[in-house]
Coordinates of C-alpha atoms in Angstrom, one line a residue:
Chain H
M1 CA -1.2 -54.1 26.7
L2 CA -1.9 -53.4 23.1
P3 CA -3.0 -49.7 23.4
E4 CA -2.0 -48.8 19.9
L5 CA -4.5 -51.5 18.4
E6 CA -7.0 -49.1 19.9
K7 CA -6.0 -46.0 18.2
V8 CA -6.2 -47.3 14.8
L9 CA -7.7 -44.4 12.8
S10 CA -10.4 -44.6 10.2
E11 CA -10.5 -42.0 7.4
D12 CA -13.0 -40.1 9.0
E13 CA -10.7 -39.6 12.1
V14 CA -7.9 -38.8 9.9
R15 CA -9.7 -36.1 8.1
Q16 CA -10.8 -34.8 11.2
I17 CA -7.6 -34.3 12.7
V18 CA -6.3 -32.9 9.7
R19 CA -8.8 -30.2 9.8
D20 CA -8.4 -29.5 13.3
E21 CA -4.6 -29.0 12.4
V22 CA -5.0 -27.2 9.3
Q23 CA -7.6 -24.6 11.1
Q24 CA -5.2 -24.3 13.8
A25 CA -2.4 -23.6 11.5
F26 CA -4.4 -21.1 9.6
A27 CA -5.1 -19.1 12.7
N28 CA -1.4 -19.1 13.6
D29 CA -0.5 -18.2 10.1
P30 CA 3.2 -16.6 10.8
A31 CA 1.9 -14.4 7.8
K32 CA -0.2 -12.7 10.0
R33 CA 2.7 -11.5 12.4
K34 CA 4.7 -9.8 9.9
M35 CA 4.3 -6.4 8.6
R36 CA 6.7 -4.5 5.9
L37 CA 6.2 -0.9 5.3
V38 CA 7.6 1.4 2.7
A39 CA 7.9 5.0 3.8
S40 CA 8.6 6.8 0.8
K41 CA 7.6 10.6 1.6
G42 CA 10.0 13.1 3.4
S43 CA 7.4 15.6 4.8
L44 CA 6.5 16.1 8.5
D45 CA 3.0 14.9 7.9
W46 CA 3.8 11.7 5.9
A47 CA 6.5 10.9 8.4
Y48 CA 3.6 10.0 10.9
P49 CA 1.7 7.1 9.3
P50 CA 5.0 4.4 8.7
L51 CA 6.2 5.1 12.4
I52 CA 2.7 5.0 14.1
L53 CA 1.7 1.9 12.0
S54 CA 5.0 0.0 12.6
T55 CA 5.0 0.9 16.5
A56 CA 1.2 -0.1 17.0
A57 CA 2.2 -3.3 15.1
A58 CA 5.4 -4.2 17.1
A59 CA 3.6 -3.4 20.6
G60 CA 1.0 -6.2 19.1
G61 CA 3.9 -8.7 19.1
M62 CA 4.5 -8.6 15.3
D63 CA 7.9 -8.6 13.1
T64 CA 7.9 -5.1 11.8
A65 CA 10.4 -3.5 9.3
V66 CA 10.3 0.1 7.6
F67 CA 12.0 0.5 4.1
F68 CA 12.7 4.2 3.7
T69 CA 13.3 5.2 0.2
F70 CA 13.1 8.2 -1.8
Y71 CA 12.3 11.2 -0.1
G72 CA 11.3 8.8 3.1
L73 CA 15.1 8.9 3.6
N74 CA 14.8 12.1 5.4
I75 CA 12.7 10.8 8.3
I76 CA 16.1 8.5 9.3
H77 CA 18.3 11.4 8.3
K78 CA 20.5 12.7 11.2
D79 CA 19.3 16.3 10.3
G80 CA 15.6 14.7 10.0
P81 CA 13.9 17.0 12.5
K82 CA 15.3 20.0 10.3
K83 CA 14.4 18.4 7.2
L84 CA 10.7 17.1 7.7
R85 CA 8.8 20.3 6.9
V86 CA 4.9 20.3 5.7
S87 CA 3.9 22.3 2.4
P88 CA 0.4 23.7 2.3
V89 CA 0.9 24.1 -1.6
G90 CA -0.8 21.4 -3.7
N91 CA -2.7 19.8 -0.9
P92 CA -6.1 21.1 -0.7
A93 CA -6.9 19.1 2.3
M94 CA -4.2 20.7 4.6
P95 CA -6.1 22.3 7.2
M96 CA -5.5 26.0 7.4
P97 CA -6.5 28.6 9.8
V98 CA -8.4 30.5 6.8
P99 CA -8.8 29.4 3.3
M100 CA -6.0 30.5 1.0
A101 CA -5.3 30.2 -2.7
D102 CA -2.3 28.3 -3.7
L103 CA -0.5 31.5 -4.6
F104 CA -0.6 32.8 -1.2
T105 CA 0.6 29.3 0.5
S106 CA 3.5 29.7 -2.0
L107 CA 4.6 32.9 -0.4
P108 CA 8.3 32.6 1.1
G109 CA 7.7 32.1 5.2
M110 CA 4.3 29.8 4.2
K111 CA 6.2 26.6 4.6
P112 CA 7.9 27.1 7.9
F113 CA 4.2 28.5 9.1
A114 CA 2.7 25.5 8.1
T115 CA 5.3 23.0 9.6
S116 CA 5.1 24.8 12.8
M117 CA 1.3 24.8 12.8
M118 CA 1.3 21.3 12.3
K119 CA 3.9 20.5 15.0
S120 CA 1.7 22.6 17.5
M121 CA -1.3 20.6 16.3
F122 CA 0.4 17.5 17.3
K123 CA 1.8 18.8 20.4
K124 CA -1.8 20.3 21.6
R125 CA -3.0 16.8 21.3
G126 CA -0.4 14.8 22.9
V127 CA 1.1 13.3 19.9
V128 CA 4.6 12.3 20.3
T129 CA 7.3 13.7 18.0
I130 CA 8.7 12.3 15.2
P131 CA 12.4 11.7 17.0
E132 CA 10.5 10.4 20.0
L133 CA 8.6 7.8 17.5
I134 CA 11.8 6.7 16.1
E135 CA 13.2 6.0 19.5
V136 CA 10.1 4.0 20.5
A137 CA 10.5 2.1 17.3
L138 CA 14.3 1.2 17.8
E139 CA 13.4 0.4 21.3
S140 CA 10.6 -2.0 20.3
D141 CA 12.5 -3.8 17.7
V142 CA 10.9 -2.3 14.4
R143 CA 13.9 -2.8 12.0
L144 CA 14.6 0.7 9.9
I145 CA 16.2 -0.2 6.7
A146 CA 17.4 2.8 4.4
C147 CA 17.1 2.0 0.5
Q148 CA 20.6 1.8 -0.6
M149 CA 19.7 2.5 -4.1
T150 CA 18.2 5.8 -3.5
M151 CA 20.9 6.8 -1.1
E152 CA 23.4 6.4 -3.8
V153 CA 20.8 8.6 -6.1
F154 CA 20.8 11.1 -3.5
G155 CA 24.2 11.0 -2.7
F156 CA 23.7 9.9 1.0
E157 CA 26.2 8.0 3.1
E158 CA 25.7 5.6 5.8
K159 CA 27.3 7.9 8.5
D160 CA 24.3 10.4 7.5
F161 CA 21.6 8.2 9.3
I162 CA 20.8 7.8 12.7
D163 CA 22.3 5.1 14.9
G164 CA 20.4 1.8 14.5
V165 CA 19.4 2.1 10.8
E166 CA 20.1 -1.0 8.7
F167 CA 20.8 -1.0 4.9
G168 CA 19.5 -3.0 1.8
G169 CA 17.7 -2.8 -1.3
A170 CA 14.6 -3.4 -3.1
A171 CA 15.0 -7.1 -3.7
A172 CA 15.5 -7.7 0.1
F173 CA 12.5 -5.9 0.7
V174 CA 10.3 -7.8 -1.5
S175 CA 12.0 -11.0 -0.1
E176 CA 10.9 -10.2 3.2
A177 CA 7.5 -8.3 2.4
R178 CA 6.3 -11.6 0.5
Q179 CA 6.3 -13.6 3.8
G180 CA 4.0 -11.3 5.5
H181 CA 0.0 -10.0 5.2
I182 CA 0.6 -6.3 5.9
T183 CA 2.5 -4.5 3.0
L184 CA 2.0 -0.8 2.8
F185 CA 3.7 1.9 0.4
I186 CA 3.2 5.2 2.3
Chain Q
M1 CA -19.6 -56.8 9.5
L2 CA -16.1 -55.1 10.3
P3 CA -16.1 -52.0 7.7
E4 CA -13.6 -50.2 10.1
L5 CA -10.9 -52.7 9.5
E6 CA -10.9 -52.1 5.6
K7 CA -10.4 -48.3 6.4
V8 CA -7.3 -48.9 8.0
L9 CA -4.9 -46.3 6.3
S10 CA -1.4 -46.5 5.2
E11 CA 1.2 -43.6 5.6
D12 CA 0.8 -43.0 2.1
E13 CA -2.7 -42.6 2.3
V14 CA -2.7 -40.4 5.3
R15 CA -0.4 -38.2 3.4
Q16 CA -2.6 -38.0 0.1
I17 CA -5.6 -36.9 2.4
V18 CA -3.5 -34.4 4.5
R19 CA -2.3 -33.1 1.1
D20 CA -6.3 -32.9 -0.3
E21 CA -7.1 -31.2 2.8
V22 CA -4.4 -28.8 2.8
Q23 CA -5.0 -27.7 -0.7
Q24 CA -8.5 -27.0 -0.2
A25 CA -7.9 -25.0 3.0
F26 CA -5.3 -22.7 1.0
A27 CA -7.9 -22.4 -1.8
N28 CA -10.2 -21.2 1.1
D29 CA -7.7 -19.0 2.9
P30 CA -9.9 -16.7 4.8
A31 CA -7.1 -14.1 4.2
K32 CA -8.4 -14.2 0.5
R33 CA -11.6 -12.7 1.5
K34 CA -10.6 -9.7 3.7
M35 CA -9.3 -6.3 2.3
R36 CA -8.2 -3.2 4.8
L37 CA -7.8 -0.1 3.0
V38 CA -6.0 3.3 4.6
A39 CA -7.6 6.4 2.9
S40 CA -5.1 9.0 3.9
K41 CA -5.5 12.0 1.2
G42 CA -8.5 14.4 1.3
S43 CA -8.4 15.6 -2.4
L44 CA -11.3 14.7 -4.9
D45 CA -9.1 12.6 -6.9
W46 CA -7.6 10.5 -4.1
A47 CA -11.1 10.0 -2.5
Y48 CA -12.2 7.8 -5.8
P49 CA -9.5 4.7 -5.4
P50 CA -10.4 3.6 -1.9
L51 CA -14.0 3.7 -2.4
I52 CA -13.8 2.2 -5.8
L53 CA -11.5 -0.8 -4.8
S54 CA -13.4 -1.4 -1.6
T55 CA -16.9 -1.3 -3.4
A56 CA -15.5 -3.6 -6.1
A57 CA -14.1 -6.0 -3.4
A58 CA -17.4 -5.8 -1.2
A59 CA -19.4 -6.7 -4.5
G60 CA -17.2 -9.7 -4.7
G61 CA -18.3 -11.0 -1.3
M62 CA -15.0 -9.5 0.5
D63 CA -15.1 -8.5 4.0
T64 CA -13.7 -5.0 3.8
A65 CA -13.3 -1.8 5.6
V66 CA -11.6 1.5 5.0
F67 CA -9.6 3.7 7.6
F68 CA -10.0 7.2 7.0
T69 CA -7.0 9.0 8.7
F70 CA -4.9 12.2 8.1
Y71 CA -6.5 14.3 5.2
G72 CA -8.7 11.2 4.1
L73 CA -10.9 12.2 7.0
N74 CA -12.5 14.7 4.6
I75 CA -14.0 12.1 2.6
I76 CA -16.2 11.2 5.0
H77 CA -16.9 14.5 7.0
K78 CA -20.3 15.7 6.6
D79 CA -19.0 18.7 4.6
G80 CA -16.9 16.4 2.5
P81 CA -18.6 16.9 -0.8
K82 CA -17.6 20.8 -0.4
K83 CA -14.1 19.9 1.1
L84 CA -13.0 17.7 -1.4
R85 CA -11.1 19.6 -4.2
V86 CA -8.4 18.8 -6.5
S87 CA -5.1 21.2 -7.0
P88 CA -3.4 21.0 -10.2
V89 CA -0.3 22.4 -8.2
G90 CA 2.8 20.3 -7.7
N91 CA 0.8 17.2 -9.6
P92 CA 2.5 17.5 -13.3
A93 CA 0.4 14.6 -14.3
M94 CA -2.9 16.3 -13.7
P95 CA -4.6 16.6 -17.1
M96 CA -5.0 20.4 -17.9
P97 CA -6.7 22.1 -21.2
V98 CA -3.4 23.5 -22.1
P99 CA 0.1 23.1 -20.5
M100 CA 0.7 25.3 -17.6
A101 CA 3.6 26.3 -15.4
D102 CA 2.9 25.7 -11.8
L103 CA 2.9 29.7 -11.3
F104 CA -0.2 29.9 -13.2
T105 CA -1.9 27.1 -11.7
S106 CA -1.4 28.7 -8.3
L107 CA -3.4 31.8 -9.2
P108 CA -6.5 32.0 -7.2
G109 CA -9.6 30.6 -9.0
M110 CA -7.6 27.7 -10.6
K111 CA -8.3 25.3 -7.5
P112 CA -12.2 25.6 -8.0
F113 CA -11.6 25.5 -11.8
A114 CA -9.4 22.2 -11.4
T115 CA -12.2 20.8 -9.2
S116 CA -15.0 21.3 -11.6
M117 CA -12.9 20.1 -14.6
M118 CA -12.4 16.8 -12.8
K119 CA -15.6 16.6 -11.6
S120 CA -17.2 17.0 -15.4
M121 CA -14.5 14.5 -16.7
F122 CA -16.2 12.1 -14.0
K123 CA -19.6 13.1 -14.9
K124 CA -19.3 12.8 -18.7
R125 CA -17.9 9.5 -18.5
G126 CA -20.8 8.1 -16.3
V127 CA -18.7 7.4 -13.1
V128 CA -20.5 8.1 -9.7
T129 CA -19.5 10.8 -7.5
I130 CA -18.2 10.5 -4.1
P131 CA -21.2 10.9 -2.2
E132 CA -23.0 8.1 -4.2
L133 CA -19.9 6.0 -3.9
I134 CA -20.2 6.3 -0.1
E135 CA -24.0 5.5 -0.2
V136 CA -22.9 2.2 -2.3
A137 CA -20.3 1.3 0.1
L138 CA -22.4 1.7 3.3
E139 CA -25.1 -0.3 1.5
S140 CA -22.5 -3.0 0.7
D141 CA -21.2 -3.3 4.3
V142 CA -17.8 -1.7 3.5
R143 CA -16.9 -0.5 7.3
L144 CA -15.9 2.9 7.1
I145 CA -13.8 3.8 10.2
A146 CA -12.4 7.4 11.1
C147 CA -9.1 7.4 12.7
Q148 CA -9.8 8.7 16.3
M149 CA -6.2 10.0 16.8
T150 CA -6.1 12.2 13.7
M151 CA -9.6 13.4 14.6
E152 CA -8.3 14.8 17.7
V153 CA -5.3 16.2 16.1
F154 CA -7.5 18.2 13.5
G155 CA -10.1 18.9 16.1
F156 CA -13.0 16.7 14.6
E157 CA -16.0 15.1 16.8
E158 CA -17.9 12.3 16.1
K159 CA -20.9 14.4 15.1
D160 CA -19.0 15.8 12.4
F161 CA -19.0 12.6 10.1
I162 CA -21.6 11.2 8.0
D163 CA -24.2 8.6 9.4
G164 CA -22.8 4.9 9.5
V165 CA -19.1 6.0 10.2
E166 CA -17.4 3.8 13.0
F167 CA -14.4 5.1 15.1
G168 CA -11.0 3.3 16.0
G169 CA -7.5 3.6 16.1
A170 CA -4.2 2.5 14.6
A171 CA -3.8 -0.5 16.7
A172 CA -7.5 -1.9 15.9
F173 CA -6.6 -1.2 12.1
V174 CA -3.5 -3.2 12.2
S175 CA -5.2 -6.2 14.1
E176 CA -7.8 -6.4 11.5
A177 CA -5.3 -5.8 8.4
R178 CA -3.0 -8.6 9.4
Q179 CA -5.8 -11.0 8.9
G180 CA -6.1 -10.2 5.4
H181 CA -4.1 -10.5 1.9
I182 CA -5.2 -6.9 0.6
T183 CA -3.9 -4.0 2.4
L184 CA -3.2 -0.7 0.6
F185 CA -2.4 2.8 2.1
I186 CA -3.9 5.2 -0.4
Chain C
M1 CA 4.1 -60.2 3.0
L2 CA 1.6 -57.9 4.8
P3 CA 3.4 -54.8 4.8
E4 CA 0.6 -52.5 5.0
L5 CA 0.0 -53.9 8.5
E6 CA 3.4 -52.6 9.5
K7 CA 2.4 -49.1 8.6
V8 CA -0.6 -48.9 10.6
L9 CA -0.6 -45.3 12.0
S10 CA -1.3 -44.1 15.8
E11 CA -3.0 -40.9 16.5
D12 CA 0.2 -39.4 17.4
E13 CA 1.8 -40.3 14.1
V14 CA -1.0 -39.0 11.9
R15 CA -0.7 -35.7 13.8
Q16 CA 2.9 -35.8 13.3
I17 CA 2.5 -36.2 9.3
V18 CA -0.3 -33.8 9.3
R19 CA 2.2 -30.9 11.2
D20 CA 4.7 -31.7 8.7
E21 CA 2.7 -31.5 5.7
V22 CA 1.1 -28.3 6.8
Q23 CA 4.4 -26.7 7.7
Q24 CA 5.6 -27.4 4.3
A25 CA 2.3 -26.2 2.7
F26 CA 2.8 -23.0 4.6
A27 CA 6.5 -22.5 3.4
N28 CA 5.2 -23.2 -0.3
D29 CA 2.2 -20.7 0.2
P30 CA 1.2 -19.4 -3.3
A31 CA 0.3 -16.3 -1.8
K32 CA 4.3 -15.5 -1.0
R33 CA 4.9 -15.7 -4.7
K34 CA 2.1 -13.4 -6.0
M35 CA 2.6 -9.3 -6.2
R36 CA 0.1 -7.0 -7.4
L37 CA 1.0 -3.2 -7.4
V38 CA -1.0 -0.3 -8.4
A39 CA 0.8 2.6 -9.9
S40 CA -1.4 5.8 -9.6
K41 CA 1.1 8.7 -9.9
G42 CA 2.3 9.9 -13.4
S43 CA 5.4 12.0 -12.4
L44 CA 9.0 10.9 -13.0
D45 CA 9.9 10.3 -9.6
W46 CA 6.9 8.1 -8.8
A47 CA 7.6 6.0 -12.1
Y48 CA 10.3 4.4 -10.6
P49 CA 9.0 2.4 -7.6
P50 CA 6.3 0.1 -9.2
L51 CA 8.7 -0.7 -12.0
I52 CA 11.7 -1.3 -9.6
L53 CA 9.8 -3.4 -7.1
S54 CA 7.7 -5.5 -9.8
T55 CA 10.9 -6.2 -11.7
A56 CA 12.9 -7.0 -8.6
A57 CA 10.2 -9.3 -7.6
A58 CA 9.8 -10.7 -11.2
A59 CA 14.0 -11.6 -11.1
G60 CA 13.0 -13.5 -7.8
G61 CA 10.3 -15.8 -9.6
M62 CA 7.3 -14.0 -8.4
D63 CA 4.2 -14.0 -10.6
T64 CA 3.9 -10.0 -10.6
A65 CA 1.4 -7.4 -12.3
V66 CA 1.2 -3.6 -12.2
F67 CA -2.2 -1.9 -12.5
F68 CA -1.9 1.6 -13.8
T69 CA -4.5 4.0 -12.9
F70 CA -5.2 7.5 -12.5
Y71 CA -2.1 9.8 -13.4
G72 CA -0.4 6.3 -13.3
L73 CA -1.5 6.0 -17.0
N74 CA 1.2 8.2 -17.8
I75 CA 3.9 5.7 -17.4
I76 CA 2.9 3.2 -19.8
H77 CA 1.5 6.0 -22.2
K78 CA 3.3 6.1 -25.6
D79 CA 4.2 9.6 -24.8
G80 CA 5.3 8.5 -21.3
P81 CA 9.0 9.7 -21.6
K82 CA 7.8 13.0 -22.7
K83 CA 4.9 13.1 -20.1
L84 CA 6.9 12.1 -17.0
R85 CA 8.2 15.0 -15.2
V86 CA 9.0 16.2 -11.7
S87 CA 7.5 19.1 -9.9
P88 CA 9.4 20.3 -7.0
V89 CA 6.3 22.4 -5.9
G90 CA 4.3 21.0 -2.8
N91 CA 7.2 18.5 -2.3
P92 CA 9.1 20.0 0.5
A93 CA 11.8 16.9 0.4
M94 CA 12.4 17.1 -3.0
P95 CA 16.5 17.9 -3.0
M96 CA 17.0 21.1 -4.6
P97 CA 20.8 22.4 -5.0
V98 CA 19.8 25.6 -2.8
P99 CA 16.8 25.9 -0.6
M100 CA 13.9 27.5 -2.3
A101 CA 10.3 29.0 -1.2
D102 CA 7.8 27.3 -3.4
L103 CA 6.9 30.8 -5.1
F104 CA 10.2 30.5 -6.7
T105 CA 9.9 26.7 -7.6
S106 CA 6.7 27.8 -9.1
L107 CA 8.1 29.8 -11.8
P108 CA 8.0 28.9 -15.6
G109 CA 11.1 27.0 -16.2
M110 CA 11.4 25.2 -12.8
K111 CA 9.6 22.0 -13.8
P112 CA 11.6 21.3 -16.6
F113 CA 14.7 22.1 -14.6
A114 CA 13.6 19.7 -11.7
T115 CA 12.9 17.2 -14.2
S116 CA 16.2 17.2 -16.0
M117 CA 17.9 17.6 -12.6
M118 CA 16.4 14.3 -11.3
K119 CA 17.3 12.5 -14.9
S120 CA 20.8 13.6 -14.5
M121 CA 20.9 12.1 -10.7
F122 CA 19.7 8.6 -11.7
K123 CA 21.8 8.8 -14.8
K124 CA 24.9 9.6 -13.1
R125 CA 24.4 6.7 -10.2
G126 CA 23.9 4.3 -13.1
V127 CA 20.0 3.7 -12.2
V128 CA 18.2 2.5 -15.4
T129 CA 15.7 5.1 -17.2
I130 CA 11.8 4.6 -17.2
P131 CA 11.8 3.1 -20.8
E132 CA 14.3 0.7 -20.1
L133 CA 12.9 -0.6 -17.1
I134 CA 9.5 -0.9 -18.9
E135 CA 11.3 -3.0 -21.3
V136 CA 13.0 -5.1 -18.6
A137 CA 9.4 -5.6 -16.8
L138 CA 7.9 -6.8 -20.1
E139 CA 10.9 -9.2 -20.8
S140 CA 10.3 -10.6 -17.1
D141 CA 6.7 -11.4 -17.5
V142 CA 5.7 -8.4 -15.3
R143 CA 2.1 -7.8 -16.5
L144 CA 1.2 -4.1 -17.2
I145 CA -2.5 -3.3 -16.9
A146 CA -4.1 -0.2 -18.0
C147 CA -7.2 0.9 -15.7
Q148 CA -10.1 0.9 -18.2
M149 CA -12.4 3.0 -15.9
T150 CA -9.7 5.9 -15.8
M151 CA -8.8 5.4 -19.5
E152 CA -12.2 6.4 -20.1
V153 CA -12.5 9.5 -17.7
F154 CA -9.0 10.7 -19.1
G155 CA -10.2 10.1 -22.8
F156 CA -7.4 7.7 -23.5
E157 CA -7.8 4.7 -26.1
E158 CA -6.0 1.3 -26.2
K159 CA -3.9 2.4 -29.1
D160 CA -2.4 5.5 -27.0
F161 CA -0.4 2.8 -24.8
I162 CA 2.7 1.0 -25.5
D163 CA 2.9 -2.4 -27.0
G164 CA 2.3 -5.3 -24.6
V165 CA -0.1 -3.3 -22.3
E166 CA -3.2 -5.2 -21.2
F167 CA -6.4 -3.7 -20.1
G168 CA -8.7 -4.4 -17.2
G169 CA -10.9 -3.2 -14.4
A170 CA -10.7 -2.8 -10.7
A171 CA -12.8 -5.9 -10.0
A172 CA -10.1 -7.9 -11.8
F173 CA -7.4 -6.4 -10.3
V174 CA -9.0 -7.1 -6.7
S175 CA -10.1 -10.6 -7.8
E176 CA -6.1 -11.2 -8.3
A177 CA -4.5 -9.2 -5.8
R178 CA -6.2 -11.0 -2.9
Q179 CA -4.7 -14.0 -3.9
G180 CA -0.9 -12.5 -2.9
H181 CA 0.9 -11.3 0.1
I182 CA 2.5 -8.4 -1.5
T183 CA 0.0 -5.5 -2.3
L184 CA 1.0 -1.8 -2.7
F185 CA -0.6 1.4 -3.9
I186 CA 1.9 3.5 -5.2

């Protein structure tokens, strides 16, 4: 009974084992399962991409966090649903029922009009609302992190944000983001 | 003739083989050859970066795809060349011949003026047009994917897009993007 | 004295060594130490994120570069401090002392007002200025690279940029970015 002797490996056999293990390790690269997003914009339309992408990733089993900074803090503010608006001004790609020069889209009343048009477009097509998406995000363990520096600059306090939000800085974001493949600044 | 016996490896030799193989594997990490971009904006200026970066990557042999969502759908719309405009409003960095307050850039006629100025700036410098860049992208196997959800929200159909465009959702984008190092939201 | 004989390794032992080495190699994946940013916007507010994120990464020992393209060239232009403005128009998330329709924010004088308000918000909270951040970036070996193609389109020359700026193209950016985990288009 000397089974060990039968297992003595040649260099070729060792290299084959190494290649198999390495290939498997790359297939399971933990960076593939980590997504870190920055949500920097605070209008209704730009609130969708970070929430849709992060909930899609969480549904696929990924470790996901969204870092809300600058105007993006609006999205997770307790008054978010009221704060999130769409402005047609300066966005020549915003679909409008009829073509309008920016002067007309600048008139008082156009911003609420654009906001409610966008909301109804999403509703008509069965797309969930931002508060619903935030709920889905929290339920599926997407971490929602408010940027402490811009909170201070804009005069926000921790109590201004919805329950479940965490607080962190740019250095912490970088330290996490560098571990994952998907990093997007939205 | 017992050559195998001469190849019996010590632990140190095994570790050296492993380190060599692992180093080579990291140099060839497949994530380095994969780029996934999101093109979310629909104005003439912001149509350039996703197309310039993706064609540059494809020229370097990378597996490349651009996911067109929200206003970015304009770029690959059959009417794209007419739809892509530049608005100087709300963009204080837009180079204008003379400084203008936003009120003046809001006047009817300023949007077409800014668009043609930008087009002539690019033309004068020998930069290709957007339709030319799209052609280069398709010829160099850059995959152009239209976001199905925002197509529905904006009321677009598959036949509205140029030939060669594929159709997919956010989950498919995430599933591909997590395999690659370069992921940009433009 | 036949110490080598005692070290003959079984397949299981070899696999264990491989797994240890591979796990350590993934922990030290060089892609975790590389960040490549694109700074594409030229207003005061959007000048902050690329400089804050790149200096935070450099402070953590990462190999970091920012590629300034399109309107982002303003940030590293010699006249940058004068060129960087904030426009409240078309940004419904811009915090204003009182709610204003876009028509009023379009009036001559509102752009300088918004710019100085933003500057004082940052100053009051002890956030460094853009010229200070650029100095920190250069001192901590963040590479600042101006996009040659958009320099030509906008009619900029090398001498128009601050000392320490390098010059490069999109292909060079892609070639570097694909080596790192963090890639953001700001």
